[in-house]
Coordinates of C-alpha atoms and ligand atoms in Angstrom, one line a residue:
M1 CA 33.2 -34.8 16.4
E2 CA 30.0 -33.9 18.3
S3 CA 27.9 -31.5 16.3
M4 CA 27.7 -27.9 17.5
L5 CA 23.9 -27.9 18.2
T6 CA 23.2 -31.5 19.3
G7 CA 20.4 -31.4 21.9
K8 CA 19.4 -27.9 21.1
N9 CA 15.8 -27.0 20.2
I10 CA 15.5 -24.0 18.0
L11 CA 12.4 -22.1 16.6
I12 CA 12.7 -20.6 13.1
M13 CA 10.3 -17.9 12.1
G14 CA 10.2 -16.4 8.6
V15 CA 10.5 -19.2 6.0
A16 CA 8.4 -18.4 3.0
N17 CA 10.2 -20.3 0.2
E18 CA 13.6 -21.9 -0.6
R19 CA 15.2 -18.5 -1.1
S20 CA 14.2 -17.2 2.4
I21 CA 17.2 -16.3 4.6
A22 CA 15.5 -18.3 7.3
W23 CA 15.6 -21.4 5.2
A24 CA 19.4 -21.0 4.7
I25 CA 19.7 -20.6 8.4
A26 CA 17.6 -23.7 9.0
Q27 CA 19.8 -25.9 6.9
S28 CA 22.9 -24.6 8.6
L29 CA 21.5 -25.3 12.1
A30 CA 20.0 -28.7 11.1
G31 CA 23.4 -29.7 9.7
Q32 CA 24.8 -29.2 13.2
G33 CA 22.2 -31.4 14.9
A34 CA 19.6 -28.9 16.0
R35 CA 16.0 -30.0 16.4
L36 CA 13.9 -27.4 14.6
A37 CA 10.4 -25.9 14.7
F38 CA 9.2 -23.8 11.8
T39 CA 6.4 -21.3 11.8
Y40 CA 4.5 -20.2 8.7
E41 CA 2.6 -16.9 8.3
N42 CA -0.6 -18.2 6.7
E43 CA -2.2 -20.8 4.5
R44 CA -0.7 -19.1 1.4
V45 CA 2.8 -20.2 2.4
E46 CA 1.9 -23.3 4.5
E47 CA 2.3 -25.8 1.7
R48 CA 5.7 -24.5 0.6
V49 CA 7.0 -24.4 4.2
R50 CA 5.8 -28.0 4.8
K51 CA 7.5 -29.2 1.7
L52 CA 10.8 -27.6 2.8
A53 CA 10.6 -28.5 6.5
E54 CA 9.8 -32.2 5.6
K55 CA 13.4 -32.4 4.4
I56 CA 14.6 -31.9 7.9
P57 CA 14.2 -34.9 10.2
D58 CA 11.9 -34.4 13.2
A59 CA 10.9 -30.9 12.2
V60 CA 7.8 -29.4 13.9
I61 CA 5.6 -27.1 11.8
L62 CA 3.3 -24.6 13.4
P63 CA 1.2 -21.5 12.3
C64 CA 2.0 -18.0 13.5
N65 CA 1.0 -14.7 12.2
V66 CA 3.0 -12.3 14.4
T67 CA 0.3 -9.6 14.3
V68 CA -2.0 -11.9 16.3
D69 CA -1.1 -12.2 20.1
E70 CA -3.3 -15.4 20.4
E71 CA -1.3 -17.1 17.7
I72 CA 2.0 -16.4 19.5
D73 CA 0.4 -17.7 22.8
S74 CA -0.6 -20.9 21.0
L75 CA 2.8 -21.3 19.5
A76 CA 4.5 -21.0 22.9
A77 CA 2.1 -23.6 24.4
A78 CA 2.7 -26.0 21.5
L79 CA 6.5 -25.6 21.8
K80 CA 6.3 -26.2 25.5
E81 CA 4.5 -29.4 24.8
R82 CA 6.7 -30.6 21.9
F83 CA 10.1 -29.4 23.1
G84 CA 9.8 -28.7 26.9
V85 CA 12.9 -26.5 26.7
L86 CA 13.8 -24.0 24.0
H87 CA 17.4 -23.0 23.3
G88 CA 17.1 -20.7 20.3
L89 CA 14.9 -18.4 18.4
V90 CA 15.5 -17.1 14.8
H91 CA 13.3 -14.1 13.9
S92 CA 13.5 -13.4 10.1
I93 CA 10.3 -11.4 9.5
A94 CA 9.7 -8.0 8.0
F95 CA 6.8 -6.3 6.1
A96 CA 5.8 -2.9 4.9
K97 CA 3.1 -2.0 2.3
S98 CA 4.8 -1.8 -1.1
E99 CA 3.6 1.8 -1.6
E100 CA 5.8 2.8 1.4
L101 CA 8.8 1.3 -0.3
E102 CA 9.0 3.8 -3.1
G103 CA 9.2 7.5 -3.4
H104 CA 10.0 9.7 -0.4
Y105 CA 10.0 8.7 3.3
V106 CA 8.4 12.1 4.1
N107 CA 5.1 10.7 2.6
T108 CA 4.8 7.8 4.9
S109 CA 1.3 7.3 6.2
R110 CA 0.4 6.8 9.9
A111 CA -1.1 3.3 9.1
G112 CA 1.9 2.4 6.9
F113 CA 4.3 3.4 9.7
A114 CA 2.3 1.4 12.3
L115 CA 2.1 -1.8 10.2
A116 CA 5.8 -1.8 9.3
H117 CA 6.7 -1.3 13.0
D118 CA 4.2 -3.9 14.2
I119 CA 5.4 -6.7 12.0
S120 CA 9.1 -5.8 11.6
A121 CA 10.0 -4.5 15.1
Y122 CA 7.4 -5.2 17.7
S123 CA 7.0 -8.8 16.7
L124 CA 10.5 -9.6 18.1
V125 CA 9.3 -8.3 21.5
A126 CA 6.0 -10.1 21.3
V127 CA 7.7 -13.4 20.5
A128 CA 10.6 -13.0 22.9
Q129 CA 8.3 -12.3 25.9
R130 CA 6.5 -15.6 25.3
M131 CA 9.5 -17.7 24.5
Y132 CA 12.1 -16.7 27.1
P133 CA 10.2 -18.5 29.9
L134 CA 10.8 -21.7 27.8
M135 CA 14.6 -21.0 27.7
T136 CA 15.3 -22.5 31.1
E137 CA 18.8 -23.6 30.2
G138 CA 19.8 -20.2 28.7
G139 CA 19.3 -19.3 25.1
S140 CA 20.1 -17.3 22.0
I141 CA 17.7 -15.0 20.1
M142 CA 18.6 -13.5 16.8
T143 CA 16.9 -11.3 14.3
M144 CA 17.7 -10.1 10.7
T145 CA 18.3 -6.4 10.0
Y146 CA 19.7 -4.2 7.2
L147 CA 22.0 -1.2 6.8
G148 CA 19.0 1.0 6.1
S149 CA 18.6 1.2 9.9
V150 CA 21.7 3.5 10.1
R151 CA 21.9 5.0 6.6
A152 CA 19.3 6.6 4.5
I153 CA 18.9 4.1 1.6
R154 CA 16.7 4.9 -1.4
N155 CA 13.2 3.4 -1.2
Y156 CA 13.9 1.5 2.1
N157 CA 12.1 4.3 3.8
V158 CA 9.8 3.2 6.7
M159 CA 11.6 -0.2 6.8
G160 CA 14.8 1.6 7.7
V161 CA 13.1 3.3 10.7
A162 CA 11.5 0.0 11.7
K163 CA 15.0 -1.7 11.6
A164 CA 16.4 1.1 13.8
A165 CA 13.7 0.3 16.3
L166 CA 14.4 -3.4 15.9
E167 CA 18.2 -2.9 16.6
A168 CA 17.4 -0.7 19.7
S169 CA 15.0 -3.4 20.8
V170 CA 17.8 -6.0 20.5
R171 CA 19.8 -3.9 23.0
Y172 CA 16.9 -3.6 25.5
L173 CA 16.0 -7.3 25.2
A174 CA 19.7 -8.3 25.7
N175 CA 19.8 -6.2 28.8
D176 CA 16.6 -7.7 30.3
L177 CA 17.3 -11.3 29.4
G178 CA 21.1 -11.5 30.1
Q179 CA 20.3 -12.4 33.7
Y180 CA 18.8 -15.7 32.5
N181 CA 21.8 -16.4 30.2
I182 CA 19.7 -15.5 27.2
R183 CA 21.6 -13.6 24.5
V184 CA 19.9 -11.3 21.9
N185 CA 21.7 -10.2 18.7
G186 CA 21.0 -9.0 15.2
V187 CA 22.6 -10.0 11.9
S188 CA 22.7 -7.3 9.3
A189 CA 22.9 -8.9 5.8
G190 CA 23.9 -7.3 2.6
P191 CA 21.2 -7.4 -0.2
I192 CA 20.1 -10.9 -1.2
R193 CA 17.6 -11.7 -3.9
T194 CA 14.6 -13.1 -1.9
L195 CA 10.9 -12.6 -2.0
A196 CA 11.5 -9.5 0.2
A197 CA 13.6 -8.1 -2.6
K198 CA 11.2 -8.8 -5.3
G199 CA 9.9 -5.8 -7.2
I200 CA 12.2 -3.4 -5.3
K201 CA 13.2 -0.6 -7.7
D202 CA 16.9 -0.4 -8.4
F203 CA 17.6 -3.7 -6.6
N204 CA 19.9 -4.7 -9.5
S205 CA 21.9 -1.5 -9.3
I206 CA 22.2 -1.8 -5.5
L207 CA 23.6 -5.4 -5.9
H208 CA 26.0 -4.1 -8.5
T209 CA 27.2 -1.3 -6.3
V210 CA 27.9 -3.7 -3.5
E211 CA 29.8 -6.1 -5.8
E212 CA 31.9 -3.2 -7.0
K213 CA 32.5 -1.3 -3.7
A214 CA 32.5 -3.8 -0.9
P215 CA 35.9 -4.8 0.5
L216 CA 35.3 -8.4 -0.5
R217 CA 34.1 -7.2 -4.0
R218 CA 31.2 -9.6 -4.1
G219 CA 27.6 -9.8 -2.8
T220 CA 26.2 -11.7 0.2
D221 CA 25.6 -15.5 0.0
P222 CA 22.7 -16.6 2.2
A223 CA 24.9 -19.5 3.4
E224 CA 27.3 -17.1 5.0
V225 CA 24.5 -15.3 6.8
A226 CA 23.4 -18.8 7.9
D227 CA 26.8 -19.7 9.3
T228 CA 26.9 -16.5 11.3
A229 CA 23.5 -17.6 12.7
L230 CA 25.0 -20.9 13.5
F231 CA 27.7 -19.1 15.5
L232 CA 25.1 -17.0 17.3
M233 CA 23.0 -20.1 18.2
S234 CA 26.0 -22.0 19.4
S235 CA 28.1 -21.7 22.6
M236 CA 30.9 -20.3 20.4
S237 CA 29.2 -16.9 20.8
R238 CA 28.5 -17.3 24.5
G239 CA 30.1 -13.9 25.3
V240 CA 28.2 -12.0 22.6
T241 CA 24.9 -10.1 23.3
G242 CA 23.1 -6.9 22.3
G243 CA 25.1 -6.5 19.1
V244 CA 24.6 -6.3 15.4
I245 CA 27.0 -8.5 13.2
Y246 CA 27.3 -7.3 9.6
V247 CA 27.5 -10.1 7.0
D248 CA 27.7 -7.9 4.0
S249 CA 31.2 -8.4 2.4
G250 CA 32.2 -5.4 4.5
Y251 CA 30.1 -2.9 2.6
N252 CA 29.0 -1.0 5.7
I253 CA 32.5 0.3 6.5
I254 CA 32.9 2.1 3.1
G255 CA 32.9 5.9 2.9
V256 CA 33.3 7.3 -0.6
Ligands
LIG1 P1 11.4 -13.5 2.8 O1 10.3 -12.9 2.1 O2 11.7 -14.9 2.4 O3 11.1 -13.5 4.4 C1 10.2 -12.6 5.1 C2 9.3 -13.5 5.9 O4 8.5 -12.6 6.7 C3 8.4 -14.4 5.1 O5 8.6 -15.7 5.5 C4 7.0 -13.9 5.5 O6 6.1 -15.0 5.6 C5 7.3 -13.3 6.9 N1 6.2 -12.5 7.4 C6 5.8 -11.3 6.9 N2 4.7 -10.8 7.7 C7 4.5 -11.8 8.6 C8 3.5 -11.9 9.7 N3 2.6 -11.0 9.8 N4 3.6 -13.0 10.5 C9 4.6 -13.9 10.3 N5 5.5 -13.9 9.3 C10 5.5 -12.8 8.5 O7 12.6 -12.5 2.7 P2 14.0 -12.5 3.4 O8 14.9 -11.7 2.6 O9 14.5 -13.9 3.8 O10 13.7 -11.7 4.7 C11 14.0 -12.2 6.0 C12 14.5 -11.1 6.9 O11 15.8 -10.7 6.4 C13 13.7 -9.8 7.0 O12 13.7 -9.3 8.3 C14 14.4 -8.8 6.1 O13 14.2 -7.5 6.5 C15 15.9 -9.3 6.4 N6 16.9 -8.9 5.4 C16 16.8 -9.2 4.1 C17 17.7 -8.7 3.2 C18 17.6 -9.0 1.7 O14 18.3 -8.3 1.0 N7 16.8 -10.0 1.3 C19 18.9 -8.1 3.7 C20 19.0 -7.8 5.1 C21 18.0 -8.2 5.9
LIG2 C1 13.5 -3.3 0.4 C2 12.9 -2.1 0.0 C3 13.7 -1.1 -0.6 C4 15.0 -1.2 -0.7 C5 15.6 -2.4 -0.3 C6 14.9 -3.5 0.2 N1 16.9 -2.8 -0.3 C7 17.0 -4.1 0.2 C8 15.8 -4.5 0.5 C9 18.0 -2.0 -0.9 C10 18.3 -4.8 0.3 C11 15.4 -5.9 1.1 N2 15.3 -5.8 2.6 C12 16.6 -5.5 3.3 C13 14.2 -5.8 3.3 O1 14.2 -5.8 4.6 C14 12.9 -6.0 2.7 C15 11.7 -5.8 3.3 C16 10.4 -5.8 2.7 C17 10.2 -6.1 1.4 C18 8.9 -6.0 0.8 C19 8.6 -6.2 -0.6 C20 7.2 -6.6 -0.9 C21 6.2 -5.9 0.0 N3 6.5 -5.5 1.2 C22 7.8 -5.6 1.7 N4 8.1 -5.4 3.0 C23 9.3 -5.4 3.5 O2 5.0 -5.8 -0.4

């Protein structure tokens, strides 16, 4: 059988190490024949990203700190040269200062709010505006989000507000880019032990609560997030845009 993503060129942003959700997604997409480009945030993670990406045949590896417009410009130029046409974009990037991820949201600083929104929400717009002109055969853009966008979750604080902006941004981008047959969606994953979960207070107890209360009575496996990404990157999801798909063992539907 022909693979689902044969002939598709897809950009993956947000691999930091082998636990990154973006890395699970990359493996799923590569397994279905996609040609992949990876970006890394800075030299600190470059070596690790190179080591991982080298496992994938023909992978392109490029730098991109999403807070720097010129780096996104250069990325778009490099992809135009290497790929010509782009079919998919996976955005799996978030950051807030650790001091904003504990205590009360009411104490959020102006600078902390701005930084979290810049990296975690605006970056999707900044990247989409430079990549959609390369999606001349239509395309699929996806980002990663979390339940803290719609519920007040302890310690998630300014990240929750940034994810709410990100999800609203998905709707506006979907409305703008639909005319070019470019779809834009979010995947809301349940808690997963990655670098972005490291040092988070009570993470263990949150995982435990999900395993106990979620309809499927278990946590979220990055591979199942990755397979939803595969669906979104493929033509199987051709009628789906502007939405958020929960991959969280059903936890989000639970009341008391
Ligand atoms: P991760 O730490 O592996 O990935 C976060 C990535 O963001 C890293 O690769 C990091 O390099 C990148 N990044 C941060 N600042 C950047 C910048 N200025 N420029 C470029 N890249 C930058 O952790 P993860 O859990 O794989 O997180 C990926 C996404 O999934 C995030 O959007 C996160 O909010 C979301 N998410 C995570 C969970 C979870 O429980 N781990 C649950 C739901 C959603
Ligand atoms: C993050 C903080 C607080 C509670 C949290 C999380 N819960 C979950 C996460 C319950 C599941 C992980 N998550 C969904 C994120 O989006 C994480 C984003 C993040 C994590 C860090 C940790 C290290 C740091 N800055 C960060 N910025 C964003 O310095």
